[in-house]
Amino acid sequence: MSTGQVASSLPVSQTTAGYFSFGGVLFFAVLFNALQAMAEISSMYEQRPILAKHKSYAFYHPSADALAQLLVDVPIKLATLTVFNCILYFMTGLALSASQFFIFYLFTFLITMCMTSFFRALATITKTVDQALTLAGIGVLALVIYTGYVIPTQQVGWWFRWIKYINPIAYSFEALMVNQFNNMETTPCASLVPSGPGYTDSAYQVCAVTGAQPGSNTVNGLDYLAATYDYHYSHLWRNLGIVIAFWLFFLFVNVVASEFIAPVAEKGDVILFRRGHAPKTITDALESGKKASDLEHQPTNVPEGAPAGAEETSSQDDAMNALAKSEDIFSWKNLDYVIDIKGEKRKLLNDVQGWVKPGTLTALMGESGAGKTTLLNVLAQRVDTGVVTGQMLVNGHPLDSSFQRKTGYVQQQDVHMGECTVREALQFSAMLRQPKTVSKKEKYEYVEEVIRLLEMEPYAEAVVGVPGVGLNVEQRKRLTIGVELAAKPKLLLFLDEPTSGLDSQSAWSIVLFMRKLANAGQAILCTIHQPSAVLFEQFDRLLLLQKGGKTVYFGDIGKNSHTLTDYFERNGAGHCTESENPAEYILDAIGAGATASTDKDWFEIWRDSEEFQTVSHEADRLVTEGRRRHTDQSAEDAADAKHTYAMPIWSQYRLVQHRLFQQYYRSPTYISSKFLLCLVAGLFIGFTFYKSGQNVQAQQNKLFSIFLAAVLSNTLMSQIQPKFIENRDLFEVRESKSKMYSWYVWVVSSIIVELPYNMFGITLFFFPWYYAIGFWQNHAIQSLASQGGYMWLMLMAYTLWFSTFGQLAASFVPNAATAAIVSTLLFTFVILFNGVLQPPSLLVSFWQWMYHLTPFTYLIEGLYVNVTAGNPIVCSDVEVSIFSAPPAQTCAQYMTNYFAAGGFGYLTDATSQAVGGTCYYCRFSNGSEFLETVSMKYSHKWRDFVLVLAYAAFNAAATVIMFYLFRVWKFQFKKRGGSGAAGSSSPAQESKALGNAEEKASDLAGPRGGVDQAAQANSAAARTGILGSGAQAGQDRTTTTY
């Protein structure tokens, strides 16, 4: 609706001065819908994994989904177009007749559906979003240029003229134009030549418009279209059938392609190694011409649980001894966690207590919704909404700012940067999370110990990759654990369901490894879902929860789980036989099994038990003893505890920036798509306007060639945003919560990494665009070098602008599809008010400020005046206006007063001495005169350059600010007592977020096991709430409000 209101602020003159503006309004109507439909590409790629999974389960044919999308689109498009069309049509002064309005409505609806199907078809037939966006960018460029408005078809070279005939927008635009001009047979002329004092007889004047007749002060609109664009009203209904045919064709391609193109593989089948770093077994096999054996079937270095031999066992023992050992005891008591959902308080944790000691492996179990992951997140300080009360202490002392980076948190989702190698991922974690007092050499040596310990030597130089090409499930899980171990956690290691999604052998391997870590002195707290008896036997202690976050047991498991089962048997549970799995037994006992039920309140039984009293006394003892034994801190530890991050800001920036450049270097599809789009666009625009010439239409063509160069930024921004959001999700899901580096380091690094690639891409665009059009020949008032140098510099400033503008639009939105919609909407303002589609003199006074605010005003002015000012203009035959001189005067004599009064143009036959003869007039003599009609000045060009740079700087600063407000501070609007107030999310927003819990991590990591319901509530609320008032530490109890 807002776009239609903006467009409606361009009221069109009902004289011949409005001819070009009518075309601009109608061109905008089709252009806006075409650009808006590009958002379908990001949306389709977000849906593709789900569609692939449903197809693999034989739920339905993908073609059925494509047709269902079409049916869903129709009412939505009709509703949005009704609002858009009514505002645009009537407020811009288009033809006020019912038939013309409904013809306009019909064609805008059809072209919108047609372009929606076109972009969906592109998304379906391509394999990556980068490929789709590249083709879409080239496609939009071709469709827009060959609509007929930017450059009349008859002026295009034969090599590209055929594109007009396969362009559905061209047929729609012609229909809209002839529909509008059909009843404009006697349009009053806005500019008669000659005019002024002494020129009152229209018999000796002509309208300075193509298609005008000598001696007439009105112009037939259809004559104007025929002479200028070769458009004819007889084509109207023919074009309707052609547009429908294109729509059906694109829909057919979408339906067929979705059915027969194979989906992307979901499992890692191929491992890619960094060039020159493949294992020797593989390189030797390739050199001998044999097939390299699979890593999983090599006799050594296989992560299958037990070592292959005594030598390997010794190596692993050495690596295990080199790991950091925990010396501190982490304890919690009377822990409650309450969040607000739909105006009601919901307690997710209820008076939970426990501890984790060095050298022990503690299991955290419970049914789905019991609060396992919620408790883990609360203990790891990874919640940022709700109210947490109770004690969380390290050696009896409150947690300090360094707690998060001194602990390791292994997420259930294995989220990593796909372009990094295993070794690089570990080194990155070690460099940023180990203290700055540790040298780089020591950190890298520690990483090698972790690689050896996790048996990852065979694929240490393998690229992590993506599902389909990269590490398999177990290898990713080992890497996730390794990233946390590389941080050398001094306190403890949290693991969230590390065996989910693994087969039994892999699960045994992971649990056995955790057992070894605990034996080596590491403190470990791990959530686990229904482990087998063999896995369960490896744990030392159990914290068991039931729904509502209530503790039903905390204590030792005992040999063969006898301590645990004896407790439940004594309190009324059935007997646990030798053949039963103790983990399943206790879940059934508390009514947490799939078919289990119980009439006992195990929470109250636990509170009344001797074991509970023993645990409470032991917790108090640990706190007292910890305070006594750890009264003094070293100066180094005290200083380190005050820092949220281990490394200084400059070190963070250097490491993060290096990794991002490395990622881009290893993303050939993304970079080559960007370069290809720029090069093809330069060639395409350049040879479309090839050797534009010096006539009046050529000046308009050059203006549009610059305008199209600016429009190219919309597609380039659409490429930037998915990469930006993908990296942002990785940062938010894992790295920010581990306190690896600051949020503003990531934002600044993400802005900078795009610039060199975009600058090189626009340079590729510059050369064919600049030389093919013939800009280099237009340097009447400056040197060729200075003119070309300015053009390149201005394009570099333009590069800075669109890079930062695209990231600004993506900085505060949840996903790439929303970013595409937001950037397209904002981009509409930029292209609408720059003076090309509607001259500034014709804008209503209210919107004049937008003309001065739009960055493209200065970009286009700077580029255009640089190649236009002072250049001579020579009218073509169709551009020459013909009129008769009065009797007894030659044409030169008749025009003397007109030119003396400052009239533009010249007589092409000024030397003729014929009296009362026919005069031939060209309305511009040089480019400077043409510039005045579009409100541009050559003297502004360096001012324009500085302003474009200023806009780019503003975008960069706004990106940082918006990221902080919406992604760090999580700014929302909340209603309180019926009035809107800035603050935390509303209950309705929190409730909505619950249904999307863990969505971001799942999208990054792929399919996973179940997550308990309370964890979903916590994670969702953490994304929707704002940071609260901080912590209030008491003697026995801490309350933290978020």
PDB file of C-alpha atoms in Angstrom, residues 335-450:
ATOM      1  CA  LEU A 335      16.906 -22.719  40.841  1.00  0.00           C
ATOM      2  CA  ASP A 336      13.618 -21.462  39.360  1.00  0.00           C
ATOM      3  CA  TYR A 337      12.970 -20.154  35.855  1.00  0.00           C
ATOM      4  CA  VAL A 338       9.725 -18.354  34.974  1.00  0.00           C
ATOM      5  CA  ILE A 339       8.658 -16.874  31.635  1.00  0.00           C
ATOM      6  CA  ASP A 340       5.555 -14.945  30.602  1.00  0.00           C
ATOM      7  CA  ILE A 341       3.356 -16.607  27.953  1.00  0.00           C
ATOM      8  CA  LYS A 342       0.083 -14.993  26.872  1.00  0.00           C
ATOM      9  CA  GLY A 343      -0.003 -12.962  30.045  1.00  0.00           C
ATOM     10  CA  GLU A 344       0.445 -16.014  32.284  1.00  0.00           C
ATOM     11  CA  LYS A 345       3.495 -16.949  34.284  1.00  0.00           C
ATOM     12  CA  ARG A 346       4.854 -20.371  33.397  1.00  0.00           C
ATOM     13  CA  LYS A 347       7.498 -21.991  35.592  1.00  0.00           C
ATOM     14  CA  LEU A 348       9.846 -24.081  33.485  1.00  0.00           C
ATOM     15  CA  LEU A 349      12.239 -24.984  36.325  1.00  0.00           C
ATOM     16  CA  ASN A 350      11.097 -25.624  39.891  1.00  0.00           C
ATOM     17  CA  ASP A 351      13.588 -25.569  42.783  1.00  0.00           C
ATOM     18  CA  VAL A 352      16.340 -27.509  41.007  1.00  0.00           C
ATOM     19  CA  GLN A 353      19.639 -28.174  42.757  1.00  0.00           C
ATOM     20  CA  GLY A 354      22.779 -30.081  41.973  1.00  0.00           C
ATOM     21  CA  TRP A 355      26.473 -29.839  41.170  1.00  0.00           C
ATOM     22  CA  VAL A 356      29.115 -31.023  38.767  1.00  0.00           C
ATOM     23  CA  LYS A 357      32.521 -32.064  40.088  1.00  0.00           C
ATOM     24  CA  PRO A 358      35.746 -32.445  38.116  1.00  0.00           C
ATOM     25  CA  GLY A 359      36.275 -35.963  36.822  1.00  0.00           C
ATOM     26  CA  THR A 360      32.581 -36.852  36.771  1.00  0.00           C
ATOM     27  CA  LEU A 361      30.105 -37.422  33.977  1.00  0.00           C
ATOM     28  CA  THR A 362      26.613 -36.289  34.975  1.00  0.00           C
ATOM     29  CA  ALA A 363      23.517 -37.183  32.927  1.00  0.00           C
ATOM     30  CA  LEU A 364      20.506 -34.888  32.715  1.00  0.00           C
ATOM     31  CA  MET A 365      17.378 -36.833  31.769  1.00  0.00           C
ATOM     32  CA  GLY A 366      13.610 -36.481  31.658  1.00  0.00           C
ATOM     33  CA  GLU A 367      10.641 -36.791  29.370  1.00  0.00           C
ATOM     34  CA  SER A 368       9.995 -34.359  26.531  1.00  0.00           C
ATOM     35  CA  GLY A 369       8.963 -31.052  28.029  1.00  0.00           C
ATOM     36  CA  ALA A 370      10.613 -31.736  31.380  1.00  0.00           C
ATOM     37  CA  GLY A 371      13.109 -28.905  30.959  1.00  0.00           C
ATOM     38  CA  LYS A 372      16.397 -30.691  30.221  1.00  0.00           C
ATOM     39  CA  THR A 373      17.707 -28.281  27.602  1.00  0.00           C
ATOM     40  CA  THR A 374      16.106 -25.360  29.449  1.00  0.00           C
ATOM     41  CA  LEU A 375      18.110 -26.193  32.566  1.00  0.00           C
ATOM     42  CA  LEU A 376      21.256 -26.614  30.500  1.00  0.00           C
ATOM     43  CA  ASN A 377      20.726 -23.200  28.887  1.00  0.00           C
ATOM     44  CA  VAL A 378      20.022 -21.527  32.235  1.00  0.00           C
ATOM     45  CA  LEU A 379      23.125 -23.042  33.802  1.00  0.00           C
ATOM     46  CA  ALA A 380      25.224 -22.051  30.778  1.00  0.00           C
ATOM     47  CA  GLN A 381      23.890 -18.456  30.949  1.00  0.00           C
ATOM     48  CA  ARG A 382      22.310 -18.733  27.518  1.00  0.00           C
ATOM     49  CA  VAL A 383      18.867 -17.301  28.238  1.00  0.00           C
ATOM     50  CA  ASP A 384      18.013 -13.647  27.854  1.00  0.00           C
ATOM     51  CA  THR A 385      14.344 -13.476  28.820  1.00  0.00           C
ATOM     52  CA  GLY A 386      12.249 -14.429  31.813  1.00  0.00           C
ATOM     53  CA  VAL A 387      13.190 -14.477  35.492  1.00  0.00           C
ATOM     54  CA  VAL A 388      15.853 -16.797  36.904  1.00  0.00           C
ATOM     55  CA  THR A 389      16.069 -17.120  40.688  1.00  0.00           C
ATOM     56  CA  GLY A 390      18.369 -19.217  42.825  1.00  0.00           C
ATOM     57  CA  GLN A 391      22.073 -19.762  43.257  1.00  0.00           C
ATOM     58  CA  MET A 392      24.631 -20.608  40.566  1.00  0.00           C
ATOM     59  CA  LEU A 393      28.121 -20.685  42.031  1.00  0.00           C
ATOM     60  CA  VAL A 394      31.661 -21.664  41.131  1.00  0.00           C
ATOM     61  CA  ASN A 395      33.557 -22.716  44.253  1.00  0.00           C
ATOM     62  CA  GLY A 396      30.911 -20.936  46.300  1.00  0.00           C
ATOM     63  CA  HIS A 397      31.344 -17.614  44.487  1.00  0.00           C
ATOM     64  CA  PRO A 398      28.909 -15.930  42.065  1.00  0.00           C
ATOM     65  CA  LEU A 399      29.544 -16.257  38.345  1.00  0.00           C
ATOM     66  CA  ASP A 400      31.712 -13.561  36.758  1.00  0.00           C
ATOM     67  CA  SER A 401      31.766 -12.064  33.244  1.00  0.00           C
ATOM     68  CA  SER A 402      34.144 -14.719  31.961  1.00  0.00           C
ATOM     69  CA  PHE A 403      31.920 -17.694  32.843  1.00  0.00           C
ATOM     70  CA  GLN A 404      30.547 -18.334  29.329  1.00  0.00           C
ATOM     71  CA  ARG A 405      33.924 -18.419  27.634  1.00  0.00           C
ATOM     72  CA  LYS A 406      35.395 -20.604  30.396  1.00  0.00           C
ATOM     73  CA  THR A 407      32.788 -23.270  29.754  1.00  0.00           C
ATOM     74  CA  GLY A 408      32.190 -25.363  26.668  1.00  0.00           C
ATOM     75  CA  TYR A 409      28.687 -25.832  25.293  1.00  0.00           C
ATOM     76  CA  VAL A 410      28.205 -28.568  22.701  1.00  0.00           C
ATOM     77  CA  GLN A 411      24.903 -27.840  20.985  1.00  0.00           C
ATOM     78  CA  GLN A 412      22.612 -30.534  19.710  1.00  0.00           C
ATOM     79  CA  GLN A 413      22.808 -28.930  16.277  1.00  0.00           C
ATOM     80  CA  ASP A 414      26.243 -29.181  14.666  1.00  0.00           C
ATOM     81  CA  VAL A 415      26.520 -25.623  13.364  1.00  0.00           C
ATOM     82  CA  HIS A 416      29.752 -24.716  11.558  1.00  0.00           C
ATOM     83  CA  MET A 417      31.008 -22.552   8.730  1.00  0.00           C
ATOM     84  CA  GLY A 418      30.967 -24.901   5.766  1.00  0.00           C
ATOM     85  CA  GLU A 419      33.951 -23.347   3.981  1.00  0.00           C
ATOM     86  CA  CYS A 420      36.409 -23.903   6.864  1.00  0.00           C
ATOM     87  CA  THR A 421      38.486 -27.032   7.346  1.00  0.00           C
ATOM     88  CA  VAL A 422      38.295 -29.031  10.554  1.00  0.00           C
ATOM     89  CA  ARG A 423      41.704 -27.785  11.691  1.00  0.00           C
ATOM     90  CA  GLU A 424      40.849 -24.162  10.877  1.00  0.00           C
ATOM     91  CA  ALA A 425      37.603 -24.353  12.872  1.00  0.00           C
ATOM     92  CA  LEU A 426      39.493 -25.627  15.908  1.00  0.00           C
ATOM     93  CA  GLN A 427      42.254 -23.046  15.536  1.00  0.00           C
ATOM     94  CA  PHE A 428      39.703 -20.244  15.257  1.00  0.00           C
ATOM     95  CA  SER A 429      38.064 -21.351  18.505  1.00  0.00           C
ATOM     96  CA  ALA A 430      41.396 -21.685  20.274  1.00  0.00           C
ATOM     97  CA  MET A 431      42.686 -18.307  19.115  1.00  0.00           C
ATOM     98  CA  LEU A 432      39.606 -16.411  20.279  1.00  0.00           C
ATOM     99  CA  ARG A 433      38.634 -18.283  23.441  1.00  0.00           C
ATOM    100  CA  GLN A 434      41.926 -19.166  25.091  1.00  0.00           C
ATOM    101  CA  PRO A 435      43.463 -16.305  27.117  1.00  0.00           C
ATOM    102  CA  LYS A 436      45.568 -13.706  25.324  1.00  0.00           C
ATOM    103  CA  THR A 437      48.511 -14.654  27.548  1.00  0.00           C
ATOM    104  CA  VAL A 438      48.751 -17.988  25.696  1.00  0.00           C
ATOM    105  CA  SER A 439      50.924 -17.746  22.587  1.00  0.00           C
ATOM    106  CA  LYS A 440      49.686 -18.629  19.117  1.00  0.00           C
ATOM    107  CA  LYS A 441      52.135 -21.533  18.972  1.00  0.00           C
ATOM    108  CA  GLU A 442      50.805 -22.996  22.212  1.00  0.00           C
ATOM    109  CA  LYS A 443      47.210 -22.628  21.051  1.00  0.00           C
ATOM    110  CA  TYR A 444      47.932 -24.394  17.766  1.00  0.00           C
ATOM    111  CA  GLU A 445      49.805 -27.181  19.566  1.00  0.00           C
ATOM    112  CA  TYR A 446      46.801 -27.642  21.829  1.00  0.00           C
ATOM    113  CA  VAL A 447      44.565 -27.880  18.743  1.00  0.00           C
ATOM    114  CA  GLU A 448      46.729 -30.717  17.416  1.00  0.00           C
ATOM    115  CA  GLU A 449      46.279 -32.527  20.726  1.00  0.00           C
ATOM    116  CA  VAL A 450      42.505 -32.156  20.390  1.00  0.00           C
TER     117      VAL A 450
END
